[in-house]
mmCIF file of C-alpha atoms in Angstrom:
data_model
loop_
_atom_site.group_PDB
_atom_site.id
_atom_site.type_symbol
_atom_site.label_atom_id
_atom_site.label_comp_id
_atom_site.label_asym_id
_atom_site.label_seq_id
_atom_site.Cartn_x
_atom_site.Cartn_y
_atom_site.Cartn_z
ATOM 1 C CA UNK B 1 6.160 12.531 8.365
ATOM 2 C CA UNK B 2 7.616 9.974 6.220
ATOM 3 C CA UNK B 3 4.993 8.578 3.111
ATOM 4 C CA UNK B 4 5.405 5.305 2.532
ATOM 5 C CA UNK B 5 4.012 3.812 -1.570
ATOM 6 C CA UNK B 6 3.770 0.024 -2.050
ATOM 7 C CA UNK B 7 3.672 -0.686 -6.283
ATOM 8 C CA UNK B 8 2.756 -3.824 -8.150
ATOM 9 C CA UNK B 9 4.818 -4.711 -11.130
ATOM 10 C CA UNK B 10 6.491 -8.090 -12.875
ATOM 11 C CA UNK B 11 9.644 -9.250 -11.826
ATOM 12 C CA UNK B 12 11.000 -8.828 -14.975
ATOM 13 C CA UNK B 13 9.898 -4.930 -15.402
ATOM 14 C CA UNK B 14 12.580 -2.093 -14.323
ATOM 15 C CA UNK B 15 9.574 -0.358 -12.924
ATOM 16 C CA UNK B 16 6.537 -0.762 -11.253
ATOM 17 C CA UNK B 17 3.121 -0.959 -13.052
ATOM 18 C CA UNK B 18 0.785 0.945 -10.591
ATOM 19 C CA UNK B 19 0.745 1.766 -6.788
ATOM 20 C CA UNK B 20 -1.698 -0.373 -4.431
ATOM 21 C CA UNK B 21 -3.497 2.447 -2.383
ATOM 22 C CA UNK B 22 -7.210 1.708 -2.837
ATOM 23 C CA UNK B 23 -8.549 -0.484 -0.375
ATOM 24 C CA UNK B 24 -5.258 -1.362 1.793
ATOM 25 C CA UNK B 25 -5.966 -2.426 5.552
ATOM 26 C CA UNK B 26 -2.386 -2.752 6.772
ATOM 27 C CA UNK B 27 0.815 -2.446 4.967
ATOM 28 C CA UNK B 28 4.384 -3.084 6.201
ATOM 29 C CA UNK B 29 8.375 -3.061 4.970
ATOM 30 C CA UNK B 30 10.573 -4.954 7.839
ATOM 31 C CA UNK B 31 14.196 -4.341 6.718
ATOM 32 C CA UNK B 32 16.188 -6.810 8.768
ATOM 33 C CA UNK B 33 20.719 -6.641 9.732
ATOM 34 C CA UNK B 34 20.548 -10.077 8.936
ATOM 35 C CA UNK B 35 18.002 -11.920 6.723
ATOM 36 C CA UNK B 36 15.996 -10.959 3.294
ATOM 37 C CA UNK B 37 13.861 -7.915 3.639
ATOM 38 C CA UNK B 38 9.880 -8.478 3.761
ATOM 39 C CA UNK B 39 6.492 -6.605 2.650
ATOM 40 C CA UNK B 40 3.114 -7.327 3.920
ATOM 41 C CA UNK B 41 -0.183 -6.172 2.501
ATOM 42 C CA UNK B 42 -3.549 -6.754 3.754
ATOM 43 C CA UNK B 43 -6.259 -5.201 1.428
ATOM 44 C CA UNK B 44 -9.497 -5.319 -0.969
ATOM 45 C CA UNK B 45 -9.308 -8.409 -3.339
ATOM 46 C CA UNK B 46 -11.360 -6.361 -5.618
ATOM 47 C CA UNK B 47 -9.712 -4.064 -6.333
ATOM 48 C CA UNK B 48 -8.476 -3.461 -10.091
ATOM 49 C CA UNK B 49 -4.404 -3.336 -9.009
ATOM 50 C CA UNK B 50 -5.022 -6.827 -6.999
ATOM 51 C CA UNK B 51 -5.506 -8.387 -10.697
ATOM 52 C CA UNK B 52 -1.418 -7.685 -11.532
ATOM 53 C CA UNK B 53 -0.463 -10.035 -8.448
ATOM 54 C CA UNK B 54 0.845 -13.197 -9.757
ATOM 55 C CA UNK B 55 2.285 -15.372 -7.263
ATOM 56 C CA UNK B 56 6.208 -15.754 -7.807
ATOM 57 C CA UNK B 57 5.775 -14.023 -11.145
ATOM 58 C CA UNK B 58 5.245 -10.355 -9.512
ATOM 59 C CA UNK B 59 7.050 -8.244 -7.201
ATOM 60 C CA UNK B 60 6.304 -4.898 -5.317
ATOM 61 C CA UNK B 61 8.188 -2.349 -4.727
ATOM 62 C CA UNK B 62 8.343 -0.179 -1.754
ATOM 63 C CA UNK B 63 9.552 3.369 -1.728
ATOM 64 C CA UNK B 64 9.860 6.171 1.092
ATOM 65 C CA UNK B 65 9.405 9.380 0.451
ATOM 66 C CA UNK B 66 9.411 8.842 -3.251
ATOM 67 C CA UNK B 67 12.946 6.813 -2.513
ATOM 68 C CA UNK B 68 12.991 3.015 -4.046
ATOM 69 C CA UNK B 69 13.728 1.277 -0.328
ATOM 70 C CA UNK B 70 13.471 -2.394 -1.308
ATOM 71 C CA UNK B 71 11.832 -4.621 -3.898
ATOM 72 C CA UNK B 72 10.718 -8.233 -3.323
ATOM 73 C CA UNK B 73 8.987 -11.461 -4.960
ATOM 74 C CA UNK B 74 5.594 -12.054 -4.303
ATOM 75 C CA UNK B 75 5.052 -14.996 -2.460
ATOM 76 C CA UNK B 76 1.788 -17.153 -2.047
ATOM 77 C CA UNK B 77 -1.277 -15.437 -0.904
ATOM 78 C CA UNK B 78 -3.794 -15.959 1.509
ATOM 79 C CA UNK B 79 -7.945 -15.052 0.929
ATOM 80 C CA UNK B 80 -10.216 -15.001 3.257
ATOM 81 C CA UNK B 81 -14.047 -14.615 2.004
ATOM 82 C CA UNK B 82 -17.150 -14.012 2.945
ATOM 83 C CA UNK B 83 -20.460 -13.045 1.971
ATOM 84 C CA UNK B 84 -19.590 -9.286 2.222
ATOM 85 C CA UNK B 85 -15.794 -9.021 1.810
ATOM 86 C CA UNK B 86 -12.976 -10.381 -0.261
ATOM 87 C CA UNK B 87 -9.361 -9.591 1.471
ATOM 88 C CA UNK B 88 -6.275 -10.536 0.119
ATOM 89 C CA UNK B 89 -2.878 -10.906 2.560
ATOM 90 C CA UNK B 90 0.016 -10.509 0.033
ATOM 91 C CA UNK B 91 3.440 -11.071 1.388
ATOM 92 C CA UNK B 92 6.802 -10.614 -0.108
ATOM 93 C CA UNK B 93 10.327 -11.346 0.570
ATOM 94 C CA UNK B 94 13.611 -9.576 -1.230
ATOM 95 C CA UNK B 95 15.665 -11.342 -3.857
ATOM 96 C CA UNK B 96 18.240 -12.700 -0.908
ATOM 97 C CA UNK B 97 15.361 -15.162 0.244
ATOM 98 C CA UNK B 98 15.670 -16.275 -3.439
ATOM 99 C CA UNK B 99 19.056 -16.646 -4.218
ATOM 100 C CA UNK B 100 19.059 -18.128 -0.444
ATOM 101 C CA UNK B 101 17.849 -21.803 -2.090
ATOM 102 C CA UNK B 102 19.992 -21.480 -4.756
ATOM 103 C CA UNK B 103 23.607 -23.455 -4.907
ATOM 104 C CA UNK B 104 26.544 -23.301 -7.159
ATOM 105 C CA UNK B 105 28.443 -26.841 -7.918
ATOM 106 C CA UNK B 106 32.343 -27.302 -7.157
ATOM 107 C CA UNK B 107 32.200 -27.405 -11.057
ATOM 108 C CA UNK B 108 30.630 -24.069 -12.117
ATOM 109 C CA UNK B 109 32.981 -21.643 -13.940
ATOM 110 C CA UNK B 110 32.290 -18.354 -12.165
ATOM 111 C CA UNK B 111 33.765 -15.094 -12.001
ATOM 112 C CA UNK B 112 34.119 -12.101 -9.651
ATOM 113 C CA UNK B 113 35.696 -9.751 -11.864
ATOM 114 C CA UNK B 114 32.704 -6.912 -12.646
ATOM 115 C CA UNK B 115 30.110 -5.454 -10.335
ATOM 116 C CA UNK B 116 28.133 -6.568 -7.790
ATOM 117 C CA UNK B 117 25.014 -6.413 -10.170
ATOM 118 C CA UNK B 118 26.756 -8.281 -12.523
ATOM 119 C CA UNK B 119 27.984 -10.650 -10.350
ATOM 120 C CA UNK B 120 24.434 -11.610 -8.786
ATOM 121 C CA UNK B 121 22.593 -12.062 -12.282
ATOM 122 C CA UNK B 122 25.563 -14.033 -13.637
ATOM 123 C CA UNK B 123 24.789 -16.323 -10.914
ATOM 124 C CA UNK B 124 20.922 -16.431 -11.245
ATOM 125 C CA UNK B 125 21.203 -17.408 -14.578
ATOM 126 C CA UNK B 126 23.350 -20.083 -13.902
ATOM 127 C CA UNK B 127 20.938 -21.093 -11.150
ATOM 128 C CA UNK B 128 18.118 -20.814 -13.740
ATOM 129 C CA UNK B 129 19.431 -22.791 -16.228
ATOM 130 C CA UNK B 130 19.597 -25.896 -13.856
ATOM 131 C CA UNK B 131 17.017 -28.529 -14.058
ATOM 132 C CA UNK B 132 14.094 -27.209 -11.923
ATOM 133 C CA UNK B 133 15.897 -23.846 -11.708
ATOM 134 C CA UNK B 134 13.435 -21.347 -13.772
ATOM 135 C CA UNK B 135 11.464 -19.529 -11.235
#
């Protein structure tokens, strides 16, 4: 049987910060043919990890088997309180979603000569560098 670990980190880091185990109700990685992939996690607001979540700022990771299978920003949350509990539904969508609302001009110098890696970050900083553009 497959063990699935959800971590926490910044979306700058290279690596996660810690796992989110403690306290999770449901937790799901939809990887989709077409489209960004997506992480859901439903769990205790109160616990310690649930302090490294920053909206748009964080991302988590989600490996398989000890295997990174896809990494994605964190997106708004949603609490729901009450007198007894504190639950947080986290959601997150891969880097695609991102670069989805992004746009290069008829203008831009750009170039497709290195790798793919290079390629995509040459284009998010010229994406962040636009008025507005810093995520």
């Amino acid at each position: 049987m497959a063990r699935w670990g959800f971590h926490v980190g910044t979306a700058t880091g290279t690596e996660p910060i810690e796992e989110i185990s403690t306290g999770v109700k449901s937790r799901a990685f939809t990887r989709r043919l077409v489209g960004p992939d997506e992480i859901s996690i439903t769990a205790n607001a109160r616990q310690p990890v649930m302090a490294i979540l920053d909206e748009w700022a964080s991302d988590i990771w989600a490996y398989r088997d000890g295997l990174l299978v896809g990494r994605g920003r964190v997106l708004p949350t949603d609490d729901m309180l009450d007198e007894d509990r504190h639950t947080v539904s986290v959601g997150a969508k891969g880097y695609e979603a991102i670069l989805s609302t992004r746009y290069i001009d008829p203008g831009d110098a750009v170039s497709y000569s290195a790798d793919q890696a290079t390629i995509l970050w040459n284009l998010v900083n010229l994406s962040q560098s636009r008025a507005g553009g810093a995520l």
